[in-house]
C-alpha positions as a Markdown table, in Angstrom:
| # | Residue | x | y | z |
|---|---|---|---|---|
| 1 | Met | 109.9 | 96.6 | 115.1 |
| 2 | Asn | 108.9 | 97.9 | 118.8 |
| 3 | Ala | 105.5 | 97.8 | 120.1 |
| 4 | Ala | 105.3 | 101.5 | 120.3 |
| 5 | Lys | 105.6 | 101.5 | 116.0 |
| 6 | Arg | 103.3 | 98.1 | 115.5 |
| 7 | Gln | 100.4 | 99.6 | 118.0 |
| 8 | Glu | 101.0 | 102.9 | 116.5 |
| 9 | Ile | 101.0 | 101.5 | 113.0 |
| 10 | Phe | 97.3 | 100.2 | 113.8 |
| 11 | Ala | 95.7 | 102.4 | 115.5 |
| 12 | Arg | 96.2 | 105.1 | 112.3 |
| 13 | Leu | 95.2 | 101.8 | 109.9 |
| 14 | Gln | 91.7 | 102.1 | 111.7 |
| 15 | Ala | 91.6 | 105.4 | 112.2 |
| 16 | Ala | 91.8 | 105.9 | 108.6 |
| 17 | Asn | 89.1 | 102.8 | 108.0 |
| 18 | Pro | 87.2 | 102.1 | 111.2 |
| 19 | His | 84.9 | 99.0 | 109.9 |
| 20 | Pro | 87.5 | 97.4 | 106.9 |
| 21 | Thr | 85.6 | 94.6 | 105.5 |
| 22 | Thr | 86.6 | 92.0 | 102.7 |
| 23 | Glu | 86.0 | 93.1 | 98.6 |
| 24 | Leu | 83.8 | 89.8 | 98.4 |
| 25 | Glu | 80.6 | 90.8 | 97.7 |
| 26 | Tyr | 78.5 | 87.9 | 100.0 |
| 27 | Glu | 75.5 | 87.6 | 101.8 |
| 28 | Thr | 75.9 | 84.6 | 103.7 |
| 29 | Pro | 78.7 | 82.4 | 105.3 |
| 30 | Phe | 77.7 | 80.1 | 103.0 |
| 31 | Gln | 78.5 | 83.0 | 100.1 |
| 32 | Leu | 81.5 | 84.1 | 101.5 |
| 33 | Leu | 83.0 | 80.6 | 101.4 |
| 34 | Ile | 82.5 | 80.1 | 98.1 |
| 35 | Ala | 83.4 | 83.7 | 97.2 |
| 36 | Val | 86.8 | 82.9 | 99.1 |
| 37 | Leu | 87.0 | 79.3 | 97.5 |
| 38 | Leu | 86.7 | 80.6 | 93.4 |
| 39 | Ser | 88.8 | 83.9 | 94.7 |
| 40 | Ala | 92.3 | 81.6 | 95.4 |
| 41 | Gln | 95.2 | 83.4 | 92.1 |
| 42 | Ala | 91.9 | 85.6 | 91.4 |
| 43 | Thr | 90.5 | 88.9 | 91.9 |
| 44 | Asp | 87.4 | 89.9 | 93.8 |
| 45 | Lys | 86.3 | 91.9 | 91.2 |
| 46 | Ser | 86.8 | 89.0 | 89.7 |
| 47 | Val | 84.9 | 87.0 | 91.4 |
| 48 | Asn | 82.1 | 89.2 | 92.2 |
| 49 | Ile | 81.2 | 89.4 | 88.8 |
| 50 | Ala | 81.0 | 86.3 | 88.4 |
| 51 | Thr | 78.9 | 85.6 | 91.5 |
| 52 | Arg | 76.7 | 87.9 | 90.3 |
| 53 | Lys | 75.8 | 85.7 | 88.1 |
| 54 | Phe | 74.6 | 82.8 | 90.4 |
| 55 | Phe | 74.0 | 83.9 | 93.8 |
| 56 | Pro | 70.4 | 85.6 | 93.6 |
| 57 | Glu | 68.7 | 82.6 | 92.3 |
| 58 | His | 71.6 | 79.3 | 93.8 |
| 59 | Gly | 73.3 | 81.2 | 96.1 |
| 60 | Thr | 72.7 | 78.7 | 99.4 |
| 61 | Pro | 74.0 | 74.8 | 99.3 |
| 62 | Glu | 71.3 | 73.2 | 97.5 |
| 63 | Gly | 71.4 | 75.9 | 95.1 |
| 64 | Val | 75.1 | 75.2 | 94.1 |
| 65 | Leu | 74.6 | 71.4 | 94.4 |
| 66 | Ala | 71.6 | 71.2 | 91.7 |
| 67 | Leu | 73.8 | 73.3 | 89.4 |
| 68 | Gly | 76.2 | 70.5 | 89.5 |
| 69 | Glu | 79.9 | 70.5 | 87.6 |
| 70 | Glu | 78.8 | 71.7 | 84.4 |
| 71 | Gly | 76.2 | 74.8 | 85.2 |
| 72 | Leu | 79.1 | 75.7 | 87.9 |
| 73 | Ala | 81.5 | 76.2 | 85.5 |
| 74 | Asp | 79.3 | 77.8 | 83.1 |
| 75 | Tyr | 79.4 | 80.4 | 85.5 |
| 76 | Ile | 82.5 | 80.7 | 86.8 |
| 77 | Lys | 85.1 | 80.3 | 83.3 |
| 78 | Thr | 86.4 | 83.9 | 83.0 |
| 79 | Ile | 87.9 | 82.6 | 86.6 |
| 80 | Gly | 91.2 | 81.1 | 86.6 |
| 81 | Leu | 91.2 | 77.7 | 87.5 |
| 82 | Tyr | 87.0 | 77.2 | 87.0 |
| 83 | Arg | 87.0 | 72.9 | 86.9 |
| 84 | Thr | 89.1 | 72.7 | 89.3 |
| 85 | Lys | 86.9 | 75.2 | 91.2 |
| 86 | Ala | 84.2 | 74.4 | 90.1 |
| 87 | Lys | 84.5 | 70.9 | 91.0 |
| 88 | Asn | 85.9 | 71.5 | 94.9 |
| 89 | Ala | 83.0 | 73.9 | 95.1 |
| 90 | Ile | 80.1 | 71.1 | 94.6 |
| 91 | Ala | 81.6 | 68.6 | 96.4 |
| 92 | Thr | 81.7 | 71.4 | 99.5 |
| 93 | Cys | 78.2 | 71.4 | 99.2 |
| 94 | Arg | 78.0 | 68.1 | 98.7 |
| 95 | Ile | 79.5 | 67.7 | 102.6 |
| 96 | Leu | 78.0 | 71.1 | 103.9 |
| 97 | Leu | 74.9 | 69.6 | 103.2 |
| 98 | Glu | 75.3 | 65.2 | 104.0 |
| 99 | Gln | 77.6 | 66.2 | 107.4 |
| 100 | His | 76.5 | 69.7 | 108.8 |
| 101 | Gly | 73.1 | 70.6 | 108.1 |
| 102 | Gly | 73.7 | 72.8 | 105.3 |
| 103 | Glu | 75.8 | 74.9 | 107.7 |
| 104 | Val | 79.4 | 75.8 | 107.4 |
| 105 | Pro | 80.9 | 74.8 | 110.4 |
| 106 | Gln | 83.4 | 77.6 | 113.1 |
| 107 | Thr | 86.0 | 75.7 | 113.2 |
| 108 | Arg | 89.1 | 75.5 | 111.7 |
| 109 | Glu | 89.1 | 71.3 | 111.5 |
| 110 | Ala | 85.7 | 71.1 | 109.8 |
| 111 | Leu | 86.4 | 73.7 | 107.4 |
| 112 | Glu | 89.8 | 72.7 | 105.8 |
| 113 | Ala | 88.5 | 69.3 | 105.6 |
| 114 | Leu | 86.1 | 71.1 | 102.9 |
| 115 | Pro | 87.7 | 70.5 | 99.3 |
| 116 | Gly | 89.9 | 73.4 | 98.0 |
| 117 | Val | 89.5 | 75.2 | 101.6 |
| 118 | Gly | 93.1 | 75.9 | 102.9 |
| 119 | Arg | 94.0 | 77.2 | 106.1 |
| 120 | Lys | 93.8 | 80.9 | 104.4 |
| 121 | Thr | 90.2 | 80.6 | 102.9 |
| 122 | Ala | 89.3 | 78.9 | 106.3 |
| 123 | Asn | 91.3 | 82.2 | 108.2 |
| 124 | Val | 88.8 | 84.7 | 106.1 |
| 125 | Val | 85.3 | 82.8 | 106.8 |
| 126 | Leu | 86.8 | 82.6 | 110.3 |
| 127 | Asn | 87.5 | 85.9 | 110.6 |
| 128 | Thr | 84.9 | 87.9 | 109.2 |
| 129 | Ala | 81.6 | 85.6 | 108.5 |
| 130 | Phe | 81.6 | 84.9 | 112.1 |
| 131 | Gly | 84.1 | 87.2 | 114.0 |
| 132 | Gln | 87.0 | 85.7 | 115.4 |
| 133 | Pro | 90.2 | 86.9 | 115.4 |
| 134 | Thr | 92.2 | 85.2 | 112.7 |
| 135 | Met | 94.6 | 86.7 | 110.7 |
| 136 | Ala | 94.4 | 85.5 | 106.8 |
| 137 | Val | 97.9 | 85.7 | 105.2 |
| 138 | Asp | 98.1 | 86.4 | 101.5 |
| 139 | Thr | 100.8 | 87.4 | 98.7 |
| 140 | His | 100.0 | 91.2 | 99.7 |
| 141 | Ile | 99.9 | 90.8 | 103.7 |
| 142 | Phe | 103.3 | 88.4 | 103.7 |
| 143 | Arg | 104.8 | 91.4 | 101.0 |
| 144 | Val | 103.3 | 94.2 | 103.8 |
| 145 | Ser | 104.7 | 92.6 | 107.3 |
| 146 | Asn | 107.9 | 91.6 | 105.4 |
| 147 | Arg | 108.3 | 95.3 | 103.7 |
| 148 | Thr | 106.9 | 97.0 | 106.3 |
| 149 | Gly | 108.6 | 95.0 | 109.5 |
| 150 | Ile | 105.8 | 95.1 | 111.1 |
| 151 | Ala | 105.8 | 91.1 | 111.4 |
| 152 | Pro | 108.9 | 89.4 | 108.7 |
| 153 | Gly | 108.8 | 85.7 | 108.0 |
| 154 | Lys | 110.3 | 83.8 | 105.7 |
| 155 | Asn | 107.4 | 82.2 | 104.6 |
| 156 | Val | 103.0 | 82.3 | 105.2 |
| 157 | Leu | 103.0 | 80.4 | 108.6 |
| 158 | Glu | 105.3 | 81.8 | 110.5 |
| 159 | Val | 103.7 | 85.4 | 108.9 |
| 160 | Glu | 100.5 | 84.3 | 110.3 |
| 161 | Arg | 101.8 | 83.3 | 113.5 |
| 162 | Lys | 104.1 | 86.5 | 114.0 |
| 163 | Leu | 101.3 | 88.4 | 113.3 |
| 164 | Glu | 99.1 | 86.4 | 115.7 |
| 165 | Lys | 101.6 | 87.2 | 118.3 |
| 166 | Phe | 102.7 | 90.9 | 117.2 |
| 167 | Val | 99.5 | 92.9 | 116.1 |
| 168 | Pro | 98.0 | 94.5 | 119.4 |
| 169 | Arg | 94.8 | 92.0 | 120.5 |
| 170 | Glu | 92.2 | 95.4 | 119.8 |
| 171 | Tyr | 93.3 | 95.7 | 116.7 |
| 172 | Met | 93.5 | 92.1 | 115.4 |
| 173 | Gln | 89.8 | 91.5 | 114.1 |
| 174 | Asp | 90.3 | 93.9 | 111.8 |
| 175 | Ala | 94.0 | 93.9 | 111.0 |
| 176 | His | 93.9 | 90.8 | 108.2 |
| 177 | His | 91.7 | 93.3 | 105.8 |
| 178 | Trp | 93.9 | 97.2 | 107.1 |
| 179 | Leu | 97.3 | 95.0 | 105.5 |
| 180 | Ile | 95.1 | 93.7 | 102.2 |
| 181 | Leu | 94.3 | 97.4 | 101.9 |
| 182 | Leu | 97.3 | 98.6 | 102.0 |
| 183 | Gly | 99.1 | 96.1 | 99.9 |
| 184 | Arg | 96.4 | 96.4 | 97.5 |
| 185 | Tyr | 96.2 | 99.7 | 97.1 |
| 186 | Val | 99.5 | 101.5 | 99.0 |
| 187 | Cys | 102.2 | 98.9 | 99.1 |
| 188 | Val | 102.1 | 97.4 | 95.8 |
| 189 | Ala | 104.5 | 94.9 | 94.7 |
| 190 | Arg | 106.8 | 96.1 | 91.8 |
| 191 | Lys | 107.3 | 100.3 | 92.8 |
| 192 | Pro | 104.8 | 101.2 | 96.7 |
| 193 | Lys | 103.2 | 104.0 | 96.9 |
| 194 | Cys | 105.1 | 105.4 | 99.9 |
| 195 | Pro | 104.1 | 109.3 | 99.3 |
| 196 | Gln | 100.4 | 108.2 | 99.8 |
| 197 | Cys | 100.7 | 105.9 | 102.8 |
| 198 | Gly | 99.8 | 107.0 | 106.5 |
| 199 | Ile | 102.4 | 104.8 | 107.6 |
| 200 | Ser | 104.6 | 105.7 | 105.5 |
| 201 | Asp | 107.2 | 107.4 | 108.3 |
| 202 | Leu | 106.7 | 104.1 | 110.6 |
| 203 | Cys | 107.6 | 102.1 | 107.6 |
| 204 | Glu | 111.3 | 100.4 | 108.3 |
| 205 | Phe | 111.5 | 100.3 | 104.6 |
| 206 | Lys | 114.9 | 101.3 | 103.2 |
| 207 | Gln | 114.0 | 102.0 | 99.7 |
| 208 | Lys | 111.2 | 104.4 | 99.7 |
| 209 | Thr | 109.9 | 105.6 | 96.7 |
| 210 | Pro | 110.3 | 108.9 | 96.4 |
| 211 | Ala | 107.5 | 111.8 | 96.2 |
């Protein structure tokens, strides 16, 4: 795919949705961190249902830590892998309080040192909470990048690197939100909704679905 086509793709995505953001509900960088940690292999909707129950009264590192593993697990047991996630979230709160003054760090290295926080989670927090132009590649972005030809790659890291290289600078801050939403609602896994897609004529996918 050439640069002019990529430029037009992101210009259209921006025109259709000028201010995209995560569908996770949060009020602070800490709450976003916990929500993203809980969202692995789960839907944003299921995470929001759970966090609405404890964020209002326990939405700080101190508050979550006070719940303990069992207390937090009770709130999030509707989410997959909830026991592991509860353990990681409690350990993360402890580290934030002991090593970072209760604040969420703003570097990838410090974030990835937190239990349960991988590269994708770190990138989401850096981008969404702190405005850094990172690219958090999930299954949706991986699929869209390969299917459209925007940034094909064999694995998540390769796609991330290519997106960082190919996405025009002026769109980089919001690009991962646009691509996630495109993959979640239009360029879906089993049967993409090509007739509903605003970039279908620019996409290089060969087996487009008919109207």
